CSV table of C-alpha atoms in Angstrom, one decimal:
chain,number,residue,atom,x,y,z
I,1,MET,CA,205.9,63.8,132.6
I,2,THR,CA,207.5,64.8,129.3
I,3,GLN,CA,207.0,62.0,126.6
I,4,LEU,CA,209.6,60.8,124.3
I,5,SER,CA,207.7,59.2,121.7
I,6,VAL,CA,204.6,60.8,120.0
I,7,LYS,CA,201.8,58.9,118.4
I,8,THR,CA,200.5,60.3,115.2
I,9,TRP,CA,197.5,62.6,115.8
I,10,ASP,CA,197.3,62.1,119.5
I,11,VAL,CA,197.1,64.6,122.5
I,12,VAL,CA,200.6,64.9,124.4
I,13,GLU,CA,200.6,65.9,128.0
I,14,THR,CA,203.8,67.3,129.3
I,15,ASP,CA,205.4,69.8,131.5
I,16,LYS,CA,207.9,71.0,128.9
I,17,LEU,CA,207.9,71.9,125.3
I,18,SER,CA,210.5,70.5,122.9
I,19,LYS,CA,211.4,71.3,119.0
I,20,LYS,CA,210.2,67.8,118.2
I,21,LEU,CA,206.8,68.6,119.7
I,22,LEU,CA,206.6,72.0,118.1
I,23,ASP,CA,207.5,70.7,114.9
I,24,GLY,CA,205.0,67.9,115.1
I,25,LEU,CA,202.4,70.6,115.7
I,26,LEU,CA,203.6,72.9,112.9
I,27,LYS,CA,203.6,69.9,110.4
I,28,GLY,CA,200.0,68.7,111.6
I,29,GLU,CA,201.3,65.5,113.0
I,30,ILE,CA,200.1,65.9,116.5
I,31,GLY,CA,196.5,66.8,117.6
I,32,ALA,CA,197.5,69.1,120.6
I,33,VAL,CA,199.7,69.4,123.3
I,34,ARG,CA,198.6,70.0,126.8
I,35,ILE,CA,200.6,71.7,129.8
I,36,PRO,CA,198.7,71.1,132.9
I,37,ASN,CA,199.0,73.6,135.8
I,38,PHE,CA,200.9,76.1,133.5
I,39,LEU,CA,199.3,78.7,135.7
I,40,SER,CA,198.4,78.1,139.5
I,41,ASN,CA,194.6,78.7,140.5
I,42,GLU,CA,195.7,81.7,142.4
I,43,THR,CA,197.2,83.2,139.1
I,44,CYS,CA,194.1,82.4,137.2
I,45,GLU,CA,191.9,84.2,139.8
I,46,GLN,CA,194.3,87.4,139.7
I,47,ALA,CA,194.1,87.3,136.1
I,48,LEU,CA,190.2,87.0,136.0
I,49,LYS,CA,189.9,89.9,138.7
I,50,GLY,CA,191.8,92.0,136.1
I,51,ILE,CA,189.5,90.9,133.2
I,52,LYS,CA,186.4,91.6,135.1
I,53,ASN,CA,187.6,95.2,136.3
I,54,TYR,CA,188.6,96.0,132.9
I,55,GLY,CA,185.1,94.8,131.0
I,56,ILE,CA,184.3,92.6,128.0
I,57,ASP,CA,183.5,93.9,124.5
I,58,TYR,CA,182.0,91.6,121.8
I,59,TYR,CA,182.8,90.5,118.2
I,60,GLU,CA,180.6,92.5,115.4
I,61,GLY,CA,178.6,90.2,113.2
I,62,VAL,CA,179.7,86.9,115.0
I,63,TYR,CA,177.2,84.4,116.0
I,64,PRO,CA,177.1,82.8,118.7
I,65,LYS,CA,178.5,85.9,120.4
I,66,ILE,CA,182.0,85.8,121.5
I,67,GLY,CA,183.1,88.4,124.2
I,68,LYS,CA,186.6,89.7,124.0
I,69,ILE,CA,189.4,92.0,125.2
I,70,GLY,CA,191.8,93.0,122.4
I,71,ILE,CA,191.8,93.4,118.8
I,72,THR,CA,192.3,90.9,116.1
I,73,GLN,CA,194.0,91.0,112.9
I,74,PHE,CA,191.1,88.9,111.3
I,75,GLU,CA,188.8,91.7,111.7
I,76,HIS,CA,191.0,94.1,110.1
I,77,ARG,CA,192.3,92.1,107.1
I,78,PHE,CA,190.1,93.3,104.2
I,79,SER,CA,191.3,96.7,103.4
I,80,LYS,CA,194.4,99.2,103.8
I,81,ASP,CA,192.4,101.5,106.0
I,82,LYS,CA,191.5,98.5,108.3
I,83,LYS,CA,195.1,97.4,108.4
I,84,LYS,CA,196.1,101.1,109.4
I,85,GLU,CA,193.4,101.1,112.2
I,86,TYR,CA,194.6,97.7,113.4
I,87,PHE,CA,198.2,99.0,113.9
I,88,LYS,CA,196.8,102.3,115.3
I,89,LYS,CA,195.0,100.2,117.9
I,90,ALA,CA,197.7,97.7,118.6
I,91,PRO,CA,199.9,99.7,121.2
I,92,LYS,CA,196.8,100.7,123.4
I,93,ALA,CA,195.7,97.0,123.2
I,94,ASN,CA,199.2,95.7,124.3
I,95,ARG,CA,199.2,98.0,127.1
I,96,ALA,CA,195.6,97.3,128.2
I,97,ARG,CA,197.0,93.4,128.3
I,98,GLU,CA,199.9,94.3,130.6
I,99,SER,CA,197.5,96.4,132.8
I,100,ILE,CA,194.7,93.5,133.1
I,101,PHE,CA,197.6,90.9,134.1
I,102,ARG,CA,199.7,93.5,136.2
I,103,ASP,CA,199.0,91.2,139.3
I,104,SER,CA,199.1,87.8,137.5
I,105,GLY,CA,202.1,88.7,135.6
I,106,ASP,CA,201.7,89.2,131.8
I,107,LEU,CA,200.4,86.0,130.5
I,108,LEU,CA,201.6,86.5,126.8
I,109,ARG,CA,205.0,86.8,128.0
I,110,LYS,CA,205.0,83.8,130.3
I,111,VAL,CA,203.9,81.7,127.1
I,112,ILE,CA,206.4,83.4,124.8
I,113,ASP,CA,209.4,82.6,127.4
I,114,PHE,CA,208.0,79.0,127.6
I,115,VAL,CA,208.0,78.5,123.9
I,116,SER,CA,211.5,80.3,123.5
I,117,GLU,CA,213.0,77.7,125.9
I,118,ALA,CA,212.3,74.8,123.3
I,119,TRP,CA,212.9,76.8,120.2
I,120,GLU,CA,216.4,77.5,118.4
I,121,PHE,CA,215.4,80.8,116.7
I,122,ASP,CA,213.9,84.0,117.9
I,123,VAL,CA,210.3,84.0,119.4
I,124,ASP,CA,208.3,87.3,120.1
I,125,ILE,CA,205.5,89.1,119.2
I,126,ALA,CA,205.1,89.8,115.2
I,127,VAL,CA,206.4,93.1,113.8
I,128,GLU,CA,205.3,94.5,110.2
I,129,GLU,CA,208.3,94.5,108.4
I,130,GLU,CA,207.3,97.5,106.4
I,131,THR,CA,206.6,99.9,109.1
I,132,GLY,CA,208.3,98.3,112.2
I,133,GLU,CA,204.8,98.4,113.9
I,134,SER,CA,204.2,95.5,116.5
I,135,TYR,CA,201.2,93.5,116.2
I,136,PHE,CA,198.9,92.8,119.3
I,137,ALA,CA,198.9,89.5,121.0
I,138,GLY,CA,197.1,88.0,124.0
I,139,LEU,CA,193.3,88.0,123.3
I,140,VAL,CA,190.9,87.6,126.2
I,141,ARG,CA,187.8,85.5,125.1
I,142,VAL,CA,184.4,84.7,126.5
I,143,MET,CA,182.5,82.1,124.4
I,144,SER,CA,179.6,79.8,124.8
I,145,ARG,CA,180.2,78.1,121.4
I,146,ALA,CA,182.7,78.3,118.3
I,147,LEU,CA,181.6,77.0,115.1
I,148,ILE,CA,183.8,74.6,113.0
I,149,HIS,CA,186.4,76.7,111.3
I,150,ILE,CA,190.0,77.0,110.5
I,151,ASP,CA,192.6,79.9,111.0
I,152,TRP,CA,195.2,80.6,108.5
I,153,ALA,CA,197.0,83.8,108.0
I,154,GLY,CA,199.3,82.6,105.3
I,155,GLY,CA,197.3,84.0,102.3
I,156,LEU,CA,194.3,81.7,102.3
I,157,ASP,CA,192.1,84.6,101.1
I,158,GLY,CA,194.4,85.9,98.6
I,159,LEU,CA,193.2,89.2,99.6
I,160,ASN,CA,195.1,92.7,99.7
I,161,PRO,CA,196.5,94.4,101.6
I,162,GLU,CA,199.5,92.1,102.3
I,163,TRP,CA,200.7,91.5,106.1
I,164,THR,CA,204.0,90.4,107.1
I,165,ILE,CA,202.2,87.4,108.9
I,166,GLY,CA,200.9,86.3,105.5
I,167,LYS,CA,204.5,84.9,104.8
I,168,ILE,CA,204.3,82.4,107.5
I,169,HIS,CA,204.7,78.4,106.5
I,170,ALA,CA,202.7,77.1,109.4
I,171,GLN,CA,200.3,78.3,112.1
I,172,LEU,CA,199.7,77.3,115.7
I,173,ALA,CA,197.2,78.4,118.5
I,174,TRP,CA,197.4,78.5,122.1
I,175,ASN,CA,195.0,78.9,124.9
I,176,ILE,CA,195.2,79.3,128.5
I,177,TYR,CA,191.8,78.2,130.3
I,178,LEU,CA,191.6,80.9,133.2
I,179,GLN,CA,188.0,79.9,133.8
I,180,PRO,CA,186.3,76.5,132.6
I,181,SER,CA,182.4,76.6,132.0
I,182,SER,CA,180.5,74.8,134.5
I,183,ALA,CA,180.3,71.8,131.9
I,184,GLY,CA,180.9,71.4,128.0
I,185,GLY,CA,183.2,73.9,126.4
I,186,SER,CA,185.6,71.4,125.0
I,187,THR,CA,187.8,72.2,122.0
I,188,VAL,CA,187.5,69.6,119.2
I,189,VAL,CA,190.5,69.6,116.5
I,190,TYR,CA,190.0,67.5,113.5
I,191,GLN,CA,192.5,65.7,111.3
I,192,ARG,CA,191.4,67.5,108.2
I,193,GLN,CA,192.9,70.8,106.8
I,194,TRP,CA,191.1,73.4,104.6
I,195,ARG,CA,190.8,72.8,100.8
I,196,LYS,CA,189.8,75.3,98.2
I,197,SER,CA,186.7,73.4,97.3
I,198,ASP,CA,185.4,73.6,100.9
I,199,GLU,CA,184.4,77.2,100.2
I,200,ILE,CA,181.8,76.0,97.7
I,201,TYR,CA,180.6,72.8,99.3
I,202,TYR,CA,180.8,73.6,103.1
I,203,LYS,CA,181.2,77.4,103.8
I,204,LEU,CA,178.0,78.5,105.8
I,205,LYS,CA,176.4,81.7,104.4
I,206,ASP,CA,177.1,85.0,106.1
I,207,SER,CA,179.3,83.1,108.7
I,208,TYR,CA,182.9,82.3,109.6
I,209,GLY,CA,181.7,78.7,110.3
I,210,TYR,CA,181.5,75.4,108.2
I,211,ASP,CA,178.9,72.7,107.8
I,212,PRO,CA,179.7,69.8,110.0
I,213,GLU,CA,179.6,67.6,106.9
I,214,VAL,CA,183.3,68.8,106.2
I,215,VAL,CA,184.6,66.9,109.0
I,216,LYS,CA,182.3,63.8,108.7
I,217,ASN,CA,184.1,60.5,109.3
I,218,VAL,CA,187.4,62.4,110.3
I,219,ASP,CA,189.6,61.6,113.2
I,220,PHE,CA,189.6,64.1,116.1
I,221,VAL,CA,191.0,64.9,119.5
I,222,ARG,CA,188.9,66.6,122.1
I,223,ILE,CA,190.4,68.8,124.7
I,224,ALA,CA,188.2,69.4,128.0
I,225,PRO,CA,189.2,72.6,129.5
I,226,LYS,CA,191.1,72.5,132.9
I,227,GLN,CA,191.8,75.8,134.9
I,228,GLY,CA,195.4,76.9,134.5
I,229,GLU,CA,196.1,74.6,131.6
I,230,LEU,CA,198.1,75.8,128.6
I,231,VAL,CA,197.0,73.9,125.1
I,232,PHE,CA,198.5,74.4,121.8
I,233,PHE,CA,197.3,73.0,118.4
I,234,ASN,CA,197.3,73.7,114.6
I,235,PRO,CA,194.4,75.8,113.7
I,236,GLN,CA,194.9,75.0,110.0
I,237,HIS,CA,193.0,71.9,111.0
I,238,TYR,CA,189.1,72.4,111.4
I,239,HIS,CA,188.2,72.9,114.9
I,240,GLU,CA,185.4,74.1,117.2
I,241,VAL,CA,184.4,74.8,120.8
I,242,GLN,CA,181.6,72.8,121.8
I,243,THR,CA,178.6,74.4,123.7
I,244,THR,CA,179.3,75.6,127.2
I,245,GLU,CA,176.7,74.5,129.9
I,246,GLY,CA,175.8,76.0,133.3
I,247,ASP,CA,176.3,79.7,134.7
I,248,THR,CA,180.1,79.8,134.9
I,249,GLU,CA,181.5,81.6,131.4
I,250,ARG,CA,184.5,80.0,129.7
I,251,ILE,CA,187.2,82.5,129.7
I,252,THR,CA,190.5,82.0,127.9
I,253,VAL,CA,193.5,84.1,126.7
I,254,SER,CA,195.2,83.0,123.4
I,255,SER,CA,197.0,84.0,120.3
I,256,PHE,CA,198.4,82.5,117.1
I,257,ILE,CA,202.1,81.8,116.6
I,258,GLY,CA,203.4,81.7,113.1
I,259,LEU,CA,206.6,80.1,111.7
I,260,MET,CA,208.5,82.6,109.6
I,261,PRO,CA,210.6,81.8,106.5
I,262,ASN,CA,213.6,82.4,108.6
I,263,GLY,CA,212.6,79.9,111.3
I,264,ASN,CA,211.5,82.7,113.9
I,265,LEU,CA,208.0,82.2,115.8
I,266,VAL,CA,206.0,85.3,115.8
I,267,PHE,CA,202.8,85.8,118.0
I,268,TRP,CA,199.9,87.9,117.2
I,269,SER,CA,195.9,88.2,117.4
């Protein structure tokens, strides 16, 4: 199933990663990489049981509402006190992930091992260089919609405090679809990266999202979720999750991956 040649800005479907594919994603040359049946249906159901037994929390001040298990660096990025709070919470959040996925196997570790097979440098959870503290990775999310936005830890805001992940040269995101919604819920990735002027012309007030005009007439790829599938894309490109339909919730596990200056790949949420 692995493809040897890759069209620019396409979706590649494969059963095995390669350095070429990862490089293409990191450089923004590939729209997405899909790994069908990364998890069996049985493993997904074991993971879902662990999630439902643990319970779902919700982001503060985010609309449409997004449920989650875990913590995010994004919510703690604005002050030194919030940064300390993140690293205080991270060990507990990592233990919770391991507990939730005890029966299915730690899904984060499965992805780290999968990426490691294709990458020549170290691949692991990010560590804050100054303190040696580990980041959290492996966020569970329940969402019916995500607005058009980008994700970039490499100094986009120019804000203090500094984070080790702020040194990254490129960023990826991965999702495992544990439970697709009844209908809808596709991820759309646009061939357009953030520009500074976008904050003036397109940023929605009091929101993480951007006006759809920012991606008007822009090429895109659409990924309709399938249970057990693992998907990688570059979140420096504008992307969204389209509205879900039906009674079945869309449940994923995910994290970011950053390319460090020394070539290592680091995971965090």
